XYZ file of C-alpha atoms in Angstrom:
364
model
C 49.760 23.496 138.451
C 52.070 24.587 135.914
C 51.439 21.576 133.602
C 48.166 19.808 133.140
C 48.180 16.232 133.205
C 47.934 14.297 129.834
C 46.269 10.855 129.990
C 49.080 8.863 128.653
C 50.300 5.345 129.871
C 53.265 5.327 132.204
C 55.559 3.664 129.536
C 54.810 6.567 127.053
C 55.667 9.144 129.913
C 58.734 7.264 130.689
C 59.960 7.263 126.971
C 59.363 11.070 126.897
C 61.336 11.596 130.074
C 64.090 9.637 128.893
C 64.193 11.514 125.614
C 64.022 14.770 127.087
C 66.881 13.767 129.631
C 69.101 12.688 126.760
C 68.391 15.949 124.955
C 69.030 17.974 128.133
C 72.204 16.057 128.684
C 73.443 16.771 125.055
C 72.611 20.503 125.669
C 74.407 20.585 128.889
C 77.514 18.995 127.356
C 77.596 21.400 124.264
C 77.058 24.524 126.644
C 79.549 23.438 129.211
C 81.843 26.624 128.609
C 78.839 28.884 129.397
C 76.558 27.071 131.851
C 79.502 25.893 134.196
C 80.369 29.378 135.246
C 76.813 30.467 135.164
C 75.739 27.849 137.608
C 78.410 28.715 140.072
C 77.531 32.329 139.586
C 73.872 31.451 140.400
C 75.044 29.576 143.548
C 77.122 32.373 144.686
C 74.447 34.984 143.991
C 71.972 33.101 146.115
C 74.426 32.818 148.903
C 75.261 36.693 148.671
C 71.583 37.902 148.181
C 70.991 38.349 151.930
C 74.062 40.343 152.148
C 73.076 42.561 149.122
C 69.743 43.214 150.422
C 71.218 44.343 153.844
C 73.471 46.828 152.083
C 70.614 48.314 149.998
C 68.328 48.752 152.813
C 70.761 49.369 155.734
C 73.122 51.752 153.946
C 70.894 52.690 151.091
C 73.488 51.707 148.644
C 72.566 51.437 144.906
C 72.238 47.856 143.810
C 75.319 47.729 141.762
C 77.305 48.997 144.591
C 75.786 46.516 147.243
C 76.621 43.617 144.609
C 80.046 44.629 143.935
C 80.740 44.971 147.902
C 79.358 41.490 148.680
C 81.389 39.976 145.861
C 84.383 41.878 147.210
C 83.767 40.466 150.761
C 83.532 36.893 149.167
C 86.708 37.271 147.209
C 88.555 38.555 150.459
C 87.420 35.652 152.580
C 88.608 33.043 149.795
C 91.718 35.019 149.510
C 92.329 34.618 153.252
C 92.031 30.849 153.030
C 94.260 30.870 150.168
C 96.912 32.848 151.755
C 96.662 30.436 154.996
C 97.353 27.408 152.627
C 100.002 29.225 150.765
C 102.038 29.910 154.116
C 101.712 26.365 155.172
C 102.804 25.053 151.767
C 105.955 27.593 151.994
C 106.745 26.106 155.115
C 106.529 22.570 153.635
C 108.859 23.853 150.676
C 111.598 25.226 153.331
C 111.797 21.477 154.439
C 112.483 20.255 151.051
C 116.016 18.679 151.868
C 114.528 16.759 154.691
C 111.634 15.591 152.282
C 114.107 14.801 149.548
C 116.043 12.710 151.898
C 113.029 10.873 153.321
C 111.748 10.025 149.724
C 115.088 8.935 148.653
C 115.298 6.400 151.743
C 111.883 5.258 150.816
C 112.808 4.745 147.275
C 115.889 2.630 148.102
C 113.586 0.504 150.547
C 111.066 -0.052 147.563
C 113.891 -0.937 145.295
C 114.971 -3.522 147.821
C 111.457 -4.811 148.289
C 110.905 -5.107 144.462
C 114.087 -6.903 144.004
C 112.975 -9.454 146.495
C 109.487 -9.683 145.461
C 109.779 -9.621 141.763
C 113.385 -10.484 141.325
C 114.102 -7.407 139.294
C 117.731 -5.936 140.183
C 118.256 -2.362 141.011
C 120.062 -1.758 137.669
C 117.026 -2.855 135.614
C 114.732 -0.716 137.895
C 116.984 2.435 137.157
C 116.830 1.726 133.435
C 113.039 1.970 133.676
C 113.148 4.950 135.802
C 115.694 6.698 133.385
C 113.651 5.795 130.234
C 110.785 7.247 131.933
C 112.578 10.381 132.802
C 113.962 10.955 129.417
C 110.532 10.810 127.788
C 109.191 13.316 130.274
C 112.064 15.700 129.692
C 111.555 15.302 125.920
C 107.760 16.282 126.371
C 108.465 18.894 128.841
C 107.813 21.686 126.494
C 104.531 20.485 125.539
C 103.754 19.827 129.331
C 104.637 23.181 130.111
C 102.509 24.627 127.537
C 99.533 22.426 128.510
C 99.822 23.621 132.113
C 100.096 27.184 131.392
C 97.107 26.936 129.218
C 95.215 24.977 131.883
C 96.118 27.689 134.522
C 95.118 30.353 132.176
C 91.782 28.726 131.515
C 91.161 28.242 135.203
C 91.753 32.030 135.959
C 89.445 33.072 133.135
C 86.857 30.579 134.530
C 86.985 32.246 137.923
C 86.551 35.639 136.346
C 83.493 34.438 134.496
C 82.095 33.216 137.817
C 82.553 36.545 139.373
C 80.972 38.492 136.488
C 78.034 36.221 136.146
C 77.534 36.546 140.177
C 77.582 40.330 139.818
C 75.156 40.379 136.759
C 72.828 37.784 138.518
C 72.609 39.871 141.594
C 72.131 43.199 139.669
C 69.549 41.679 137.474
C 67.685 39.464 139.910
C 64.398 41.148 139.918
C 64.307 41.086 136.084
C 65.082 37.458 136.022
C 62.397 36.655 138.703
C 59.831 38.608 136.706
C 60.716 36.965 133.385
C 60.002 33.490 135.088
C 56.816 34.763 136.423
C 55.850 35.877 133.024
C 56.746 32.689 131.289
C 53.973 31.063 132.909
C 49.995 31.985 133.272
C 48.594 33.625 136.131
C 47.382 30.450 137.711
C 50.749 29.210 138.008
C 52.186 32.430 139.488
C 51.800 31.104 143.162
C 53.411 27.824 142.373
C 56.440 29.398 140.443
C 56.852 31.828 143.420
C 56.764 28.885 145.962
C 59.373 27.312 143.971
C 61.781 30.133 143.698
C 61.427 30.925 147.442
C 62.203 27.273 148.357
C 65.244 27.023 145.949
C 66.591 30.139 147.334
C 66.072 29.072 150.979
C 67.189 25.505 150.633
C 70.354 26.145 148.577
C 71.325 28.895 150.832
C 71.192 26.778 153.644
C 72.802 23.838 151.967
C 75.832 26.042 151.011
C 76.210 27.563 154.481
C 75.813 24.254 155.999
C 78.601 22.961 153.838
C 80.912 25.920 154.639
C 80.204 25.216 158.319
C 80.661 21.694 157.950
C 83.895 22.407 156.140
C 85.154 24.571 159.023
C 84.174 22.016 161.792
C 85.828 19.119 160.049
C 89.108 21.372 159.353
C 89.316 22.322 163.039
C 88.643 18.672 164.370
C 91.317 17.329 161.874
C 93.936 20.053 162.702
C 93.444 19.277 166.642
C 93.506 15.504 166.044
C 96.859 15.699 163.870
C 98.283 18.063 166.418
C 97.745 15.618 169.271
C 99.250 12.842 167.057
C 102.132 15.031 166.551
C 102.136 15.482 162.760
C 104.443 18.183 161.668
C 102.275 19.902 159.313
C 98.986 19.666 161.144
C 97.402 22.774 160.169
C 97.867 22.150 156.401
C 96.632 18.650 156.504
C 93.631 19.729 158.644
C 92.842 22.370 155.998
C 93.249 20.034 153.129
C 90.899 17.468 154.998
C 88.216 20.122 155.560
C 88.530 21.453 151.875
C 88.316 17.972 150.219
C 85.542 16.875 152.499
C 83.318 19.284 150.397
C 83.455 16.881 147.418
C 80.950 13.992 148.212
C 82.372 10.495 148.447
C 85.455 11.110 146.526
C 86.980 14.139 148.522
C 87.645 12.041 151.478
C 89.796 9.569 149.554
C 91.847 12.247 147.925
C 92.351 13.919 151.525
C 93.344 10.594 152.928
C 95.815 9.985 150.347
C 97.451 13.348 150.327
C 97.683 13.590 154.229
C 99.177 10.071 154.269
C 101.767 10.808 151.748
C 102.725 14.197 153.322
C 102.923 12.454 156.804
C 105.032 9.611 155.175
C 107.399 12.048 153.667
C 108.010 14.034 156.984
C 108.058 11.011 159.460
C 107.470 7.191 159.868
C 105.140 5.030 158.017
C 103.465 4.028 161.278
C 102.331 7.717 161.726
C 101.053 7.859 158.192
C 98.861 4.892 158.938
C 97.504 6.389 162.012
C 96.795 9.640 160.003
C 94.900 7.636 157.525
C 92.834 5.875 160.309
C 92.201 9.318 161.863
C 90.915 10.649 158.453
C 88.668 7.722 158.014
C 87.341 8.275 161.788
C 86.797 11.852 161.185
C 84.760 11.193 157.873
C 82.574 8.666 159.721
C 81.727 11.341 162.442
C 81.176 13.719 159.758
C 78.815 11.544 157.834
C 76.702 10.257 160.599
C 76.741 13.288 163.166
C 77.979 16.639 161.558
C 76.434 16.395 158.200
C 72.870 15.748 159.509
C 73.018 18.144 162.212
C 74.802 21.123 160.390
C 73.481 20.757 156.903
C 69.938 19.875 158.314
C 67.021 18.042 156.623
C 66.141 20.406 154.094
C 68.154 18.691 151.191
C 66.937 15.196 151.502
C 68.358 13.295 148.533
C 68.709 9.420 149.044
C 72.361 8.075 148.731
C 71.858 6.226 145.671
C 70.509 9.263 143.681
C 73.202 11.247 144.972
C 76.045 8.908 144.068
C 74.485 8.448 140.689
C 74.309 12.350 140.192
C 77.918 12.762 141.242
C 79.105 10.181 138.476
C 76.977 11.690 135.954
C 78.138 15.270 137.009
C 81.759 13.918 136.624
C 81.163 12.581 133.125
C 79.513 15.783 131.864
C 81.460 18.445 133.560
C 84.302 16.861 135.367
C 85.318 18.038 138.846
C 82.872 21.119 138.555
C 80.095 18.836 137.793
C 80.680 16.809 140.974
C 80.232 20.096 143.066
C 77.299 21.088 141.083
C 75.468 17.702 141.064
C 73.843 17.928 144.586
C 72.511 21.459 144.220
C 71.105 20.771 140.731
C 69.340 17.530 141.767
C 68.031 19.489 144.886
C 66.494 22.246 142.435
C 64.918 19.605 140.418
C 63.379 17.998 143.517
C 61.884 21.158 144.580
C 60.376 21.656 141.241
C 59.085 18.124 141.179
C 57.633 18.265 144.686
C 55.436 21.281 143.730
C 53.991 19.996 140.453
C 51.438 17.295 140.837
C 52.329 15.220 137.862
C 56.000 15.216 138.949
C 55.754 14.428 142.400
C 56.619 10.783 141.891
C 60.130 11.724 140.641
C 60.409 14.060 143.587
C 59.574 11.067 145.842
C 62.288 8.917 143.825
C 64.895 11.682 144.508
C 64.028 11.803 148.271
C 62.981 8.701 149.847
C 60.827 6.614 152.420
C 61.515 9.148 155.180
C 59.419 11.851 153.441
C 56.509 9.458 152.952
C 56.754 8.566 156.803
C 56.790 12.327 157.607
C 53.594 12.966 155.578
C 51.936 9.817 157.149
C 52.920 11.241 160.607
C 51.480 14.644 159.792
C 48.193 13.012 158.573
C 47.949 10.923 161.697
C 48.237 14.090 163.782
C 45.658 15.937 162.052
C 43.115 13.055 162.303
């Protein structure tokens, strides 16, 4: 065991846990600029570790060259996806006159509906629109500066992720030995087991998500092509990419797909696209996700949803991405420490208790 049990009542332990969680949350918010790219670098390093080991053993590459080549392959893969999306968006831009006409027609229909429903004539509606437009133009300089700063920060964030990924891969043995040295010799076996489980489970989780994204994107592209949607490939890729974001991503994909379909066709087809996205999500949540991602990362839905909300509150969109892997790491640690096993059970669920009971019955 890493920690020896202290005979404290439950309420005292629970109070200490709450204080520790609040202190940890404060440090996480304070260190966002450093910890955010560091966590992504850690996940990418775990994902690329087998590839680095392959280059070092098979081709006798030095560790630095193997790490750099693995990162280069990852960047090439992501660049290919971005290029594919860019070509589809360029095709969408070529049809801008048609989209503009469709939006203008929809805007005119909306004006008529507002006039009949709320008794606001078209002239007053245009006054509201013009006032809003003047305010946007007046603040155009500040909006442009804010946008440029956001893009620059985003690019710098990606650069930091790549740097952290390379450094973690390069110094992985040093970091692992440091973790071993922090604890006493009795805990070395437990720490080693936790480290191996974290690597294995997170790697399986990330690869499972990538495979799930690919399956959902292909299924969505085929479904949209059968329906006759003009930008079936673009909408299918958007559905697959946004599906990675738990719970929230599917609604964003549904909204974008329906809006683009509505701008290029009839409203009935947009409704059909929305229904198809919902059906794909239902199949993914009940069939594809359990089958592809597997049973290694077993977190109950309540803890997962709370973790996503807390992650968004702490770090925004990146916090939503990182919430499930971080909770999975905590669960692995809790499951391997006797005093923390109840918390691991809370993060998991009754199915783990049932599995352990079944194993005990088989052994008996």
